[in-house]
Amino acid sequence: MKTRTWILLFAALFAALCGGAFALYHGRTAGTVANIYQDGVCILSIDLSAVTGTETYTVTDEDGHENVIEVTDGRIRMVEANCPDQICVDTGWVSSSLKPIVCLPAKLVIQIESDPATEELNLDAVSG
């Protein structure tokens, strides 16, 4: 083989290795964790990327507030709550840290925390 052929073969192999390393590095995403806080204290952390199927959790407090939380497919929502306004239930599915789920009567907050490098920014017209 000529020297030029060896150089081209080496360059193609090097490019393939670099592309594979890039794909592996950027293919990994950090687990997205939903932290559930009650009265400012984290009572439960759920790795949303590790949940298979559908899981439900019931959170009650000493005042009789009861909230049912559902996790499936990397997202979380409040299914039921015995609070009068139902704002937490109306929030619906959440899968990013941009919008928490809050139930003020139960003093319950569900906040998703994820790796900022993998978080998609949803900017509006005002913020640019």
Short mmCIF file of C-alpha atoms in Angstrom, two decimals:
data_model
loop_
_atom_site.label_atom_id
_atom_site.label_comp_id
_atom_site.label_asym_id
_atom_site.label_seq_id
_atom_site.Cartn_x
_atom_site.Cartn_y
_atom_site.Cartn_z
CA MET A 1 0.00 0.00 0.00
CA LYS A 2 1.05 3.51 -0.62
CA THR A 3 1.70 6.00 2.16
CA ARG A 4 -1.27 8.08 1.10
CA THR A 5 -3.62 5.09 1.53
CA TRP A 6 -2.31 4.46 5.05
CA ILE A 7 -2.79 8.10 5.98
CA LEU A 8 -6.38 8.11 4.66
CA LEU A 9 -7.13 4.82 6.47
CA PHE A 10 -5.70 6.22 9.72
CA ALA A 11 -7.68 9.47 9.34
CA ALA A 12 -10.94 7.54 8.72
CA LEU A 13 -10.31 5.32 11.76
CA PHE A 14 -9.51 8.35 13.92
CA ALA A 15 -12.69 10.14 12.77
CA ALA A 16 -14.80 7.05 13.53
CA LEU A 17 -13.32 6.77 17.03
CA CYS A 18 -13.89 10.47 17.73
CA GLY A 19 -17.48 10.24 16.50
CA GLY A 20 -18.15 7.19 18.66
CA ALA A 21 -16.68 8.85 21.75
CA PHE A 22 -18.76 11.97 21.10
CA ALA A 23 -21.95 9.91 20.73
CA LEU A 24 -21.29 8.01 23.95
CA TYR A 25 -20.50 11.15 25.92
CA HIS A 26 -23.53 13.11 24.72
CA GLY A 27 -25.84 10.08 24.80
CA ARG A 28 -25.62 9.88 28.59
CA THR A 29 -28.15 11.92 30.46
CA ALA A 30 -28.20 12.40 34.18
CA GLY A 31 -31.15 10.99 36.01
CA THR A 32 -33.98 13.38 36.57
CA VAL A 33 -35.04 13.39 40.21
CA ALA A 34 -38.36 14.58 41.59
CA ASN A 35 -38.01 15.77 45.17
CA ILE A 36 -41.18 15.94 47.23
CA TYR A 37 -41.09 18.50 50.03
CA GLN A 38 -43.62 18.77 52.81
CA ASP A 39 -43.44 21.83 55.05
CA GLY A 40 -39.95 22.55 53.65
CA VAL A 41 -38.53 19.09 54.39
CA CYS A 42 -37.67 16.63 51.61
CA ILE A 43 -39.72 13.53 52.42
CA LEU A 44 -39.17 11.58 49.19
CA SER A 45 -36.85 11.60 46.17
CA ILE A 46 -37.86 9.68 43.06
CA ASP A 47 -35.49 9.01 40.15
CA LEU A 48 -37.91 9.49 37.26
CA SER A 49 -35.60 7.83 34.76
CA ALA A 50 -35.50 4.64 36.87
CA VAL A 51 -39.26 4.18 37.20
CA THR A 52 -40.70 1.47 34.99
CA GLY A 53 -44.43 1.26 34.66
CA THR A 54 -46.64 3.43 36.83
CA GLU A 55 -46.05 4.10 40.51
CA THR A 56 -48.31 5.96 42.93
CA TYR A 57 -47.46 7.54 46.27
CA THR A 58 -49.84 8.87 48.92
CA VAL A 59 -48.69 11.72 51.16
CA THR A 60 -50.71 12.72 54.21
CA ASP A 61 -50.02 15.32 56.86
CA GLU A 62 -51.14 15.82 60.44
CA ASP A 63 -53.91 18.21 59.37
CA GLY A 64 -55.64 15.52 57.28
CA HIS A 65 -54.51 16.68 53.84
CA GLU A 66 -54.01 13.76 51.48
CA ASN A 67 -52.28 13.92 48.11
CA VAL A 68 -51.89 11.08 45.61
CA ILE A 69 -48.88 11.37 43.30
CA GLU A 70 -48.38 9.35 40.10
CA VAL A 71 -45.09 8.71 38.29
CA THR A 72 -44.76 7.21 34.83
CA ASP A 73 -42.60 7.59 31.70
CA GLY A 74 -40.18 10.12 33.26
CA ARG A 75 -42.90 12.50 34.41
CA ILE A 76 -44.91 13.16 37.55
CA ARG A 77 -48.31 14.58 38.47
CA MET A 78 -50.71 15.05 41.36
CA VAL A 79 -53.65 12.73 40.69
CA GLU A 80 -55.82 13.51 43.71
CA ALA A 81 -55.86 16.00 46.55
CA ASN A 82 -58.46 16.82 49.15
CA CYS A 83 -57.67 20.54 49.09
CA PRO A 84 -60.50 22.91 48.07
CA ASP A 85 -58.93 24.62 45.03
CA GLN A 86 -57.34 21.60 43.20
CA ILE A 87 -54.63 23.79 41.62
CA CYS A 88 -52.04 21.08 42.23
CA VAL A 89 -54.17 18.52 40.36
CA ASP A 90 -54.85 20.97 37.52
CA THR A 91 -51.10 21.49 37.02
CA GLY A 92 -50.99 18.15 35.19
CA TRP A 93 -47.89 16.26 34.11
CA VAL A 94 -44.49 17.80 34.82
CA SER A 95 -41.18 16.52 33.43
CA SER A 96 -38.81 19.49 33.75
CA SER A 97 -37.58 21.76 36.50
CA LEU A 98 -39.24 24.78 34.89
CA LYS A 99 -42.58 24.25 36.65
CA PRO A 100 -43.06 22.79 40.15
CA ILE A 101 -46.28 21.29 41.47
CA VAL A 102 -47.48 23.10 44.59
CA CYS A 103 -50.31 22.33 47.03
CA LEU A 104 -50.41 25.20 49.52
CA PRO A 105 -53.02 23.78 51.93
CA ALA A 106 -50.92 20.60 52.35
CA LYS A 107 -47.63 22.57 52.29
CA LEU A 108 -46.47 20.14 49.59
CA VAL A 109 -44.08 20.95 46.72
CA ILE A 110 -42.85 18.64 43.97
CA GLN A 111 -39.69 20.04 42.40
CA ILE A 112 -37.84 18.31 39.57
CA GLU A 113 -34.09 18.67 39.58
CA SER A 114 -32.06 17.67 36.56
CA ASP A 115 -28.64 18.24 35.08
CA PRO A 116 -28.54 21.79 33.66
CA ALA A 117 -26.64 20.53 30.63
CA THR A 118 -29.55 18.28 29.66
CA GLU A 119 -32.34 20.66 30.62
CA GLU A 120 -34.10 22.10 27.59
CA LEU A 121 -34.70 25.81 27.88
CA ASN A 122 -38.14 26.95 26.85
CA LEU A 123 -37.69 30.68 26.31
CA ASP A 124 -40.58 32.94 25.51
CA ALA A 125 -40.68 36.11 23.43
CA VAL A 126 -39.97 38.33 26.41
CA SER A 127 -36.84 36.56 27.63
CA GLY A 128 -35.41 36.03 24.19
#
